[in-house]
PDB file of C-alpha atoms and ligand atoms in Angstrom:
ATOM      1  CA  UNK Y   1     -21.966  28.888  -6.727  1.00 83.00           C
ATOM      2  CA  UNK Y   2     -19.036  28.749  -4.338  1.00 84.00           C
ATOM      3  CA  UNK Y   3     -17.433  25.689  -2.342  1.00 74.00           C
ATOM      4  CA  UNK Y   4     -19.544  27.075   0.528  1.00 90.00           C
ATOM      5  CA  UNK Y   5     -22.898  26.264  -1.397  1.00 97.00           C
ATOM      6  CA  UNK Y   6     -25.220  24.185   0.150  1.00 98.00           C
ATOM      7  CA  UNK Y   7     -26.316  20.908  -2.412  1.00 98.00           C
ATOM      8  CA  UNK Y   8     -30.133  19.874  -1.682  1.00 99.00           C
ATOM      9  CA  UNK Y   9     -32.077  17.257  -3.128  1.00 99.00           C
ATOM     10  CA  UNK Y  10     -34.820  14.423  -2.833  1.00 99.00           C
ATOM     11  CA  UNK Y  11     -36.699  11.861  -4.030  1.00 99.00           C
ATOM     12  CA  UNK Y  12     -40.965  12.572  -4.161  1.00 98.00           C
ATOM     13  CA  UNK Y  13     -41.181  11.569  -0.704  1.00 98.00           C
ATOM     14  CA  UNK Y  14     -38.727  14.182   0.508  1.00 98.00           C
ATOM     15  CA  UNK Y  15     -39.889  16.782  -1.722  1.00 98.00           C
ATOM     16  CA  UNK Y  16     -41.956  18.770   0.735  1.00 98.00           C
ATOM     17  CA  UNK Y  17     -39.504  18.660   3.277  1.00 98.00           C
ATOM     18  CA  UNK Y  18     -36.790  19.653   0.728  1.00 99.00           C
ATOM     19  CA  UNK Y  19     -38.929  22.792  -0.197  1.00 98.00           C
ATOM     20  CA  UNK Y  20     -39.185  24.226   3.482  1.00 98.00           C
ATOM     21  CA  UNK Y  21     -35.680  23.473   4.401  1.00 98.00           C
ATOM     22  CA  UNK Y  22     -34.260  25.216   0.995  1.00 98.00           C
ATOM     23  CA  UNK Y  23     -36.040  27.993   2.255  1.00 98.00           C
ATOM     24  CA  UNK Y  24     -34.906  27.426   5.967  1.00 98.00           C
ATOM     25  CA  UNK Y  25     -31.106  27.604   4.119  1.00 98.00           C
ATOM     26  CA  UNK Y  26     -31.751  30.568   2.573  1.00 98.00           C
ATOM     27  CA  UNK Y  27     -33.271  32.422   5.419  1.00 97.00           C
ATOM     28  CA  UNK Y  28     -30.096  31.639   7.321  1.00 97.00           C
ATOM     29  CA  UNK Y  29     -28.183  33.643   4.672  1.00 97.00           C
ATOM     30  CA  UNK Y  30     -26.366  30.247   2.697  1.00 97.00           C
ATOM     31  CA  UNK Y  31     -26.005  29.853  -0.810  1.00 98.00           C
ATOM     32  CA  UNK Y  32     -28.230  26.086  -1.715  1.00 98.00           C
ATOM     33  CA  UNK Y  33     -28.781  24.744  -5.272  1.00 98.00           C
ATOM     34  CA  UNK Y  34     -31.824  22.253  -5.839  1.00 98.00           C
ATOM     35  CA  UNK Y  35     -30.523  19.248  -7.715  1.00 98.00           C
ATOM     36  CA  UNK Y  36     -34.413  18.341  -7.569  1.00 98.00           C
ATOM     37  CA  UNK Y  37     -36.866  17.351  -8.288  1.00 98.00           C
ATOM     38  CA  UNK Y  38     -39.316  20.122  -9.166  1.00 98.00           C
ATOM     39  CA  UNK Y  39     -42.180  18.326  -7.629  1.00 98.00           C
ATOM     40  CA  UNK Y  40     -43.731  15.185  -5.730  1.00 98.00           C
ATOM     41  CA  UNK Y  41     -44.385  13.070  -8.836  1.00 98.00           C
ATOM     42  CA  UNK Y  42     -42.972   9.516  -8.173  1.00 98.00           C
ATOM     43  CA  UNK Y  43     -38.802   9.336  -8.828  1.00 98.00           C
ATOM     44  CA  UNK Y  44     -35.933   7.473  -7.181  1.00 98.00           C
ATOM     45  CA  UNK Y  45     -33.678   8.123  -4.893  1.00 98.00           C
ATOM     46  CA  UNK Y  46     -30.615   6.888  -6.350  1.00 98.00           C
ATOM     47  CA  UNK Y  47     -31.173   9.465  -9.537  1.00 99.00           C
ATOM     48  CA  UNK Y  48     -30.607  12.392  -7.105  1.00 99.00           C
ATOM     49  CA  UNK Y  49     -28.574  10.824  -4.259  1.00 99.00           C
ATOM     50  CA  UNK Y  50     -25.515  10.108  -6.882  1.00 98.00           C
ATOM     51  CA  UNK Y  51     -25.269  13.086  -8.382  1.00 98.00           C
ATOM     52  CA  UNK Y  52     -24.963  15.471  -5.101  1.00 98.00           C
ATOM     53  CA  UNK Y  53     -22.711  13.147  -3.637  1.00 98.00           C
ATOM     54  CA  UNK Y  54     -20.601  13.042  -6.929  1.00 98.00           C
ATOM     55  CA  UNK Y  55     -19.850  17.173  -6.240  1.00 98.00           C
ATOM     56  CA  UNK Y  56     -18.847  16.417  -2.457  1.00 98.00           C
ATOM     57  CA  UNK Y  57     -16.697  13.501  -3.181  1.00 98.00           C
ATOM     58  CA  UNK Y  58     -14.898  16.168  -5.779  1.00 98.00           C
ATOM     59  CA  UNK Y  59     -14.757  18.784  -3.844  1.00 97.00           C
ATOM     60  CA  UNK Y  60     -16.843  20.680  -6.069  1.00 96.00           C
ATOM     61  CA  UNK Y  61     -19.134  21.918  -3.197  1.00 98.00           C
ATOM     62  CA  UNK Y  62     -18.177  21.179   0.625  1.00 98.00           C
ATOM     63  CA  UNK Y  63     -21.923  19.735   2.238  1.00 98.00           C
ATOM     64  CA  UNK Y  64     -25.247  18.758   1.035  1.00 98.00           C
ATOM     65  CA  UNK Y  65     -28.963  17.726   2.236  1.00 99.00           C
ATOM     66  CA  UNK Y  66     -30.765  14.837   0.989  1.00 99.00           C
ATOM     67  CA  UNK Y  67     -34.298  13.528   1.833  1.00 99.00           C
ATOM     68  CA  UNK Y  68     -36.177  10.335   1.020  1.00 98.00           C
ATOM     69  CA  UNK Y  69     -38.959   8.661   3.325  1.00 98.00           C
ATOM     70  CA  UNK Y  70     -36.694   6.687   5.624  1.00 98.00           C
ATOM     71  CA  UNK Y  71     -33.103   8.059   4.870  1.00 98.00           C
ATOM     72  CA  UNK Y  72     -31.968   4.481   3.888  1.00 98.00           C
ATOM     73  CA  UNK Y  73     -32.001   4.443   0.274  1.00 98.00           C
ATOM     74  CA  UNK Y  74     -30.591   8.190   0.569  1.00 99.00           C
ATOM     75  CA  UNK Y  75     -27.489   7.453   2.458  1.00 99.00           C
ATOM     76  CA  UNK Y  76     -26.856   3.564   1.138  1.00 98.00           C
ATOM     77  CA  UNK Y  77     -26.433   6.029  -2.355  1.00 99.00           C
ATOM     78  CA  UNK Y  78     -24.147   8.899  -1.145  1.00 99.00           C
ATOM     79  CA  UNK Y  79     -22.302   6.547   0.774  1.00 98.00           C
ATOM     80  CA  UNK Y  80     -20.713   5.010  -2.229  1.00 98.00           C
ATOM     81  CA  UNK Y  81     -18.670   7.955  -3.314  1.00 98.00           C
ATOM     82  CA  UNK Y  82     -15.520   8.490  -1.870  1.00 98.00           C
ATOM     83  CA  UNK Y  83     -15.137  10.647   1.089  1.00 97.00           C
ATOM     84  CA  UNK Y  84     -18.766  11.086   1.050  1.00 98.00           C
ATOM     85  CA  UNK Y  85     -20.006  10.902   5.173  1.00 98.00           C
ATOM     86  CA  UNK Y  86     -23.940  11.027   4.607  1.00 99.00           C
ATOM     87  CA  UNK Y  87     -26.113  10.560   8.169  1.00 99.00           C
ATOM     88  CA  UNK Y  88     -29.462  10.052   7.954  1.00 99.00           C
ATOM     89  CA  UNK Y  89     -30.211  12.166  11.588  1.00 99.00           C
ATOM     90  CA  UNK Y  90     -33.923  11.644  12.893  1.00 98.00           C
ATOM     91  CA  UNK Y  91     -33.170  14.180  15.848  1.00 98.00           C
ATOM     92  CA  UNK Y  92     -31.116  17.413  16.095  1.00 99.00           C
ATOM     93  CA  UNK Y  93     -28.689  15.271  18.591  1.00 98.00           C
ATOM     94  CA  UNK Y  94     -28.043  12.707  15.993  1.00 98.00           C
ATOM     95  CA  UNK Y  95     -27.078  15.540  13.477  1.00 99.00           C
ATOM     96  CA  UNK Y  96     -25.010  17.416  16.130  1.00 99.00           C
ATOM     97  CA  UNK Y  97     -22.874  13.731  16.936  1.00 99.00           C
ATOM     98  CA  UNK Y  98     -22.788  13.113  13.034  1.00 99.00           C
ATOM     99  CA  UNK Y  99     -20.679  16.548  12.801  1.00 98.00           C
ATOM    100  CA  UNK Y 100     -18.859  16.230  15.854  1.00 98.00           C
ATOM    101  CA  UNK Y 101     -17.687  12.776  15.556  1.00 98.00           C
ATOM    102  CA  UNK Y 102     -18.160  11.774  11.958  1.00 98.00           C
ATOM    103  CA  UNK Y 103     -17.619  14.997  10.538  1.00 98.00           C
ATOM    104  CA  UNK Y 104     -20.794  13.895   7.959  1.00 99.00           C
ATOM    105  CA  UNK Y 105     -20.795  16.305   5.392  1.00 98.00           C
ATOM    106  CA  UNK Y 106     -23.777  14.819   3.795  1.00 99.00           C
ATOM    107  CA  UNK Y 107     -27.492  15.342   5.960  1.00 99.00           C
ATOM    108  CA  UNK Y 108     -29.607  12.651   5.146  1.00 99.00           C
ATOM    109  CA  UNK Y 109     -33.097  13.040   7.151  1.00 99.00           C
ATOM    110  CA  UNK Y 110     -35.965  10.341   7.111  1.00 99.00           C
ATOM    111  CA  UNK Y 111     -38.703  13.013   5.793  1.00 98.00           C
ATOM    112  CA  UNK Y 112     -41.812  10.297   6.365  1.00 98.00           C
ATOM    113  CA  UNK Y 113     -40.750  10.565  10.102  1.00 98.00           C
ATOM    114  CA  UNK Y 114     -40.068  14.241  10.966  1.00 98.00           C
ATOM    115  CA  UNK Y 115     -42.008  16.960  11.101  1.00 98.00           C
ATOM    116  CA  UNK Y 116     -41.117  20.426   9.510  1.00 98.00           C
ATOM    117  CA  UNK Y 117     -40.204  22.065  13.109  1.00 98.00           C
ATOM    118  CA  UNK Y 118     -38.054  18.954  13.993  1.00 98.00           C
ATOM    119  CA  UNK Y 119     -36.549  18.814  10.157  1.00 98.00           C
ATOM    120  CA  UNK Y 120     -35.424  22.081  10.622  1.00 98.00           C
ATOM    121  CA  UNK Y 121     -33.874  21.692  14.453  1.00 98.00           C
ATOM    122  CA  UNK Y 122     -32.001  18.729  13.081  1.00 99.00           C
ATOM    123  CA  UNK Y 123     -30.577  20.641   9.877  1.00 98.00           C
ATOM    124  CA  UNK Y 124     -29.629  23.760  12.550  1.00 98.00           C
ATOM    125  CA  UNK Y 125     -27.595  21.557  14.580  1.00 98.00           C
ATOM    126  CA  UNK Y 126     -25.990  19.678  11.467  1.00 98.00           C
ATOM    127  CA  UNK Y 127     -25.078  23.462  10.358  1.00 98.00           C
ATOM    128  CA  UNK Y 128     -23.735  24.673  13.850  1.00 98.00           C
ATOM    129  CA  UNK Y 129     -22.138  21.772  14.888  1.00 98.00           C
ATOM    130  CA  UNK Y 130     -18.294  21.515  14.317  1.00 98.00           C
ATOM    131  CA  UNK Y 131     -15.963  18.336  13.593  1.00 98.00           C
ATOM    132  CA  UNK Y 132     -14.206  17.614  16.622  1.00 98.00           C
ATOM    133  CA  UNK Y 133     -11.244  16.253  15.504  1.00 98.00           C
ATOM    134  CA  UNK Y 134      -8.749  14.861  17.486  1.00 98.00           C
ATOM    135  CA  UNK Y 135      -9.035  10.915  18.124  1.00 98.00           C
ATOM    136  CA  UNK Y 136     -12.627  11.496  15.994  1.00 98.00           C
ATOM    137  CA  UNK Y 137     -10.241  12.406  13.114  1.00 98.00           C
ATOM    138  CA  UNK Y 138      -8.092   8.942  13.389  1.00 98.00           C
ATOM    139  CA  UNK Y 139     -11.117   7.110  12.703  1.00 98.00           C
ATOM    140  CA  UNK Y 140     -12.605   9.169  10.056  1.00 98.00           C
ATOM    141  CA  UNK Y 141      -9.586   8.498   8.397  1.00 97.00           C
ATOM    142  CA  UNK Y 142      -9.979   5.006   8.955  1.00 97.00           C
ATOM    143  CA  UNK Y 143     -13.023   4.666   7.057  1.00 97.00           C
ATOM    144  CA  UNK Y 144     -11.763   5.353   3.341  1.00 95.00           C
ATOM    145  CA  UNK Y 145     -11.137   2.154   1.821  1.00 91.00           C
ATOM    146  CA  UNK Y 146      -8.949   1.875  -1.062  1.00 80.00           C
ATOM    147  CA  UNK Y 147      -5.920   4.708  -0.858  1.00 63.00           C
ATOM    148  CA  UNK Y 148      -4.262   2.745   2.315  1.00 56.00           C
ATOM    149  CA  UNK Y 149      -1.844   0.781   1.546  1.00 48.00           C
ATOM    150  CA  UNK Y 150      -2.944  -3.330   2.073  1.00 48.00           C
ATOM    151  CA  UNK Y 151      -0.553  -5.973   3.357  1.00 51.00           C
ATOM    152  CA  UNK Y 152       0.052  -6.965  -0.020  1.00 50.00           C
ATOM    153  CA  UNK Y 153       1.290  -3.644  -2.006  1.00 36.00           C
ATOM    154  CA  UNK Y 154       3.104  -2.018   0.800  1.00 33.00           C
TER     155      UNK Y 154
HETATM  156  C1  LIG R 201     -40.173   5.787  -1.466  1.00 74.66           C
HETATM  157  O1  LIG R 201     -41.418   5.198  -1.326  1.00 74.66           O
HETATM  158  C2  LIG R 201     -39.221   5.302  -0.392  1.00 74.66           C
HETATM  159  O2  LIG R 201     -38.909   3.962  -0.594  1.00 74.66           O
HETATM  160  C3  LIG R 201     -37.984   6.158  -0.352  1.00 74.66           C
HETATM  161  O3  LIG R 201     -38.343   7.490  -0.127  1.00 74.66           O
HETATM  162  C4  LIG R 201     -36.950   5.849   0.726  1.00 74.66           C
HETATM  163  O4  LIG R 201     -37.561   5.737   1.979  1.00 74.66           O
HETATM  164  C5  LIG R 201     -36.027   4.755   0.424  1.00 74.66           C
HETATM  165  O5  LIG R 201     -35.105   4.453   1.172  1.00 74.66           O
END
Protein backbone atom coordinates (compact mmCIF):
# COMPACT_ATOMS: atom_id res chain seq x y z
CA UNK A 1 0.00 0.00 0.00
CA UNK A 2 1.24 3.49 -0.79
CA UNK A 3 -0.58 7.03 -0.52
CA UNK A 4 -1.12 6.51 -4.27
CA UNK A 5 -3.43 3.37 -3.61
CA UNK A 6 -6.67 3.42 -4.88
CA UNK A 7 -9.55 2.60 -1.80
CA UNK A 8 -12.70 0.69 -3.40
CA UNK A 9 -15.71 -0.41 -1.84
CA UNK A 10 -19.62 -1.03 -1.91
CA UNK A 11 -22.59 -1.97 -0.55
CA UNK A 12 -24.47 -5.42 -2.37
CA UNK A 13 -25.91 -3.24 -4.86
CA UNK A 14 -22.57 -1.91 -6.04
CA UNK A 15 -20.83 -5.07 -5.75
CA UNK A 16 -20.80 -6.04 -9.40
CA UNK A 17 -19.84 -2.83 -10.51
CA UNK A 18 -17.10 -2.69 -7.81
CA UNK A 19 -15.69 -6.06 -9.20
CA UNK A 20 -15.23 -4.82 -12.93
CA UNK A 21 -13.94 -1.47 -12.04
CA UNK A 22 -11.21 -3.06 -9.44
CA UNK A 23 -10.21 -4.82 -12.34
CA UNK A 24 -10.55 -1.72 -14.71
CA UNK A 25 -7.93 -0.07 -11.83
CA UNK A 26 -5.70 -2.64 -12.07
CA UNK A 27 -5.52 -2.94 -15.77
CA UNK A 28 -4.58 0.72 -15.79
CA UNK A 29 -1.48 -0.20 -13.75
CA UNK A 30 -2.85 1.45 -9.99
CA UNK A 31 -2.44 -0.06 -6.80
CA UNK A 32 -6.62 -0.57 -5.30
CA UNK A 33 -7.49 -2.37 -2.01
CA UNK A 34 -11.17 -3.82 -1.64
CA UNK A 35 -12.54 -2.66 1.67
CA UNK A 36 -15.55 -5.00 0.46
CA UNK A 37 -17.66 -6.75 0.54
CA UNK A 38 -16.73 -10.16 -0.84
CA UNK A 39 -20.06 -10.62 -2.43
CA UNK A 40 -23.75 -9.37 -3.24
CA UNK A 41 -25.37 -10.67 -0.03
CA UNK A 42 -27.49 -7.79 1.47
CA UNK A 43 -25.12 -5.07 3.67
CA UNK A 44 -25.19 -1.31 4.20
CA UNK A 45 -23.70 1.30 2.90
CA UNK A 46 -22.70 3.23 5.78
CA UNK A 47 -20.49 -0.01 7.09
CA UNK A 48 -18.17 0.50 4.06
CA UNK A 49 -18.67 4.20 3.16
CA UNK A 50 -17.08 5.26 6.78
CA UNK A 51 -14.33 3.35 6.84
CA UNK A 52 -12.73 4.38 3.24
CA UNK A 53 -13.50 7.79 3.88
CA UNK A 54 -11.87 7.54 7.43
CA UNK A 55 -8.23 6.72 5.39
CA UNK A 56 -8.81 9.85 2.99
CA UNK A 57 -9.79 12.22 5.64
CA UNK A 58 -6.23 10.97 7.32
CA UNK A 59 -4.34 11.03 4.67
CA UNK A 60 -3.70 7.51 4.90
CA UNK A 61 -4.46 6.92 1.14
CA UNK A 62 -5.06 10.02 -1.32
CA UNK A 63 -8.63 8.82 -3.45
CA UNK A 64 -11.16 6.17 -3.31
CA UNK A 65 -14.32 4.59 -5.26
CA UNK A 66 -17.50 3.82 -3.69
CA UNK A 67 -20.72 2.29 -5.17
CA UNK A 68 -24.25 1.83 -3.85
CA UNK A 69 -27.54 1.80 -6.09
CA UNK A 70 -28.15 5.53 -6.27
CA UNK A 71 -24.86 7.13 -4.88
CA UNK A 72 -26.92 8.91 -2.12
CA UNK A 73 -26.44 6.91 0.85
CA UNK A 74 -22.66 6.51 -0.45
CA UNK A 75 -21.73 10.10 -0.51
CA UNK A 76 -24.28 11.46 2.47
CA UNK A 77 -21.55 8.81 4.45
CA UNK A 78 -18.10 9.91 3.10
CA UNK A 79 -19.20 13.29 3.23
CA UNK A 80 -19.06 13.43 6.95
CA UNK A 81 -15.36 13.06 7.36
CA UNK A 82 -13.31 15.90 7.14
CA UNK A 83 -11.80 16.90 3.94
CA UNK A 84 -13.55 14.08 2.41
CA UNK A 85 -15.02 15.54 -1.37
CA UNK A 86 -17.12 12.34 -2.45
CA UNK A 87 -19.28 12.93 -6.00
CA UNK A 88 -21.60 10.61 -6.88
CA UNK A 89 -20.88 11.18 -11.05
CA UNK A 90 -23.64 9.45 -13.31
CA UNK A 91 -21.61 10.55 -16.53
CA UNK A 92 -17.86 10.81 -17.33
CA UNK A 93 -18.54 14.83 -17.55
CA UNK A 94 -19.84 14.95 -14.07
CA UNK A 95 -16.64 13.06 -12.85
CA UNK A 96 -14.32 15.23 -15.04
CA UNK A 97 -16.16 18.76 -13.32
CA UNK A 98 -16.03 16.93 -9.82
CA UNK A 99 -12.02 16.88 -10.30
CA UNK A 100 -11.67 20.01 -11.98
CA UNK A 101 -13.71 22.14 -9.82
CA UNK A 102 -14.25 20.24 -6.61
CA UNK A 103 -11.15 18.49 -6.62
CA UNK A 104 -13.49 15.24 -5.23
CA UNK A 105 -11.19 12.81 -4.15
CA UNK A 106 -13.87 10.41 -3.34
CA UNK A 107 -15.93 8.71 -6.75
CA UNK A 108 -19.19 7.87 -5.73
CA UNK A 109 -21.20 6.29 -8.87
CA UNK A 110 -25.02 5.34 -8.78
CA UNK A 111 -24.27 1.51 -9.87
CA UNK A 112 -28.34 0.73 -10.36
CA UNK A 113 -28.06 3.44 -13.14
CA UNK A 114 -24.84 2.86 -15.16
CA UNK A 115 -23.81 0.40 -17.17
CA UNK A 116 -20.28 -1.30 -17.00
CA UNK A 117 -18.97 0.65 -20.30
CA UNK A 118 -20.35 4.00 -18.89
CA UNK A 119 -19.02 3.03 -15.11
CA UNK A 120 -15.82 2.72 -16.46
CA UNK A 121 -15.80 6.11 -18.85
CA UNK A 122 -16.88 7.95 -15.75
CA UNK A 123 -14.05 6.41 -13.39
CA UNK A 124 -11.40 7.26 -16.56
CA UNK A 125 -12.28 10.77 -16.51
CA UNK A 126 -12.39 11.00 -12.55
CA UNK A 127 -8.67 9.45 -12.90
CA UNK A 128 -7.44 11.84 -15.78
CA UNK A 129 -8.99 14.78 -14.79
CA UNK A 130 -6.88 17.34 -12.75
CA UNK A 131 -7.96 19.96 -9.92
CA UNK A 132 -7.97 23.20 -11.43
CA UNK A 133 -7.18 25.29 -8.81
CA UNK A 134 -7.14 28.77 -8.90
CA UNK A 135 -10.56 30.57 -7.85
CA UNK A 136 -11.86 26.57 -7.71
CA UNK A 137 -9.32 26.32 -4.83
CA UNK A 138 -10.89 29.47 -2.76
CA UNK A 139 -14.01 27.69 -2.57
CA UNK A 140 -12.84 24.29 -1.84
CA UNK A 141 -11.38 25.83 0.96
CA UNK A 142 -14.49 27.33 1.84
CA UNK A 143 -16.25 24.23 2.39
CA UNK A 144 -14.42 22.80 5.62
CA UNK A 145 -16.39 23.76 8.47
CA UNK A 146 -14.92 23.87 11.79
CA UNK A 147 -10.92 24.97 11.57
CA UNK A 148 -12.00 28.74 10.42
CA UNK A 149 -12.06 30.88 12.81
CA UNK A 150 -16.07 32.11 13.71
CA UNK A 151 -16.99 35.65 14.69
CA UNK A 152 -16.93 34.65 18.11
CA UNK A 153 -13.26 33.05 18.80
CA UNK A 154 -11.32 35.22 16.49
C1 LIG B 1 -29.84 -0.51 -1.39
O1 LIG B 1 -31.06 -1.08 -1.72
C2 LIG B 1 -29.84 0.98 -1.70
O2 LIG B 1 -30.70 1.65 -0.85
C3 LIG B 1 -28.44 1.53 -1.63
O3 LIG B 1 -27.62 0.83 -2.52
C4 LIG B 1 -28.25 3.00 -1.99
O4 LIG B 1 -28.88 3.30 -3.21
C5 LIG B 1 -28.54 3.96 -0.93
O5 LIG B 1 -28.36 5.16 -1.06
Amino acid sequence: MTSDTILIASDHAGFALKETLEKELEALGYDVEDLGPQSDASTDYADYAHPLAERVSSGNVKRGVLLCGTGLGMSYAANRHANVRAAVAWSPEIAALAREHNDANVLVLPARFVGEDEGRAILKAWLDTPFAGGRHARRVAKIEIGDEPTKENS
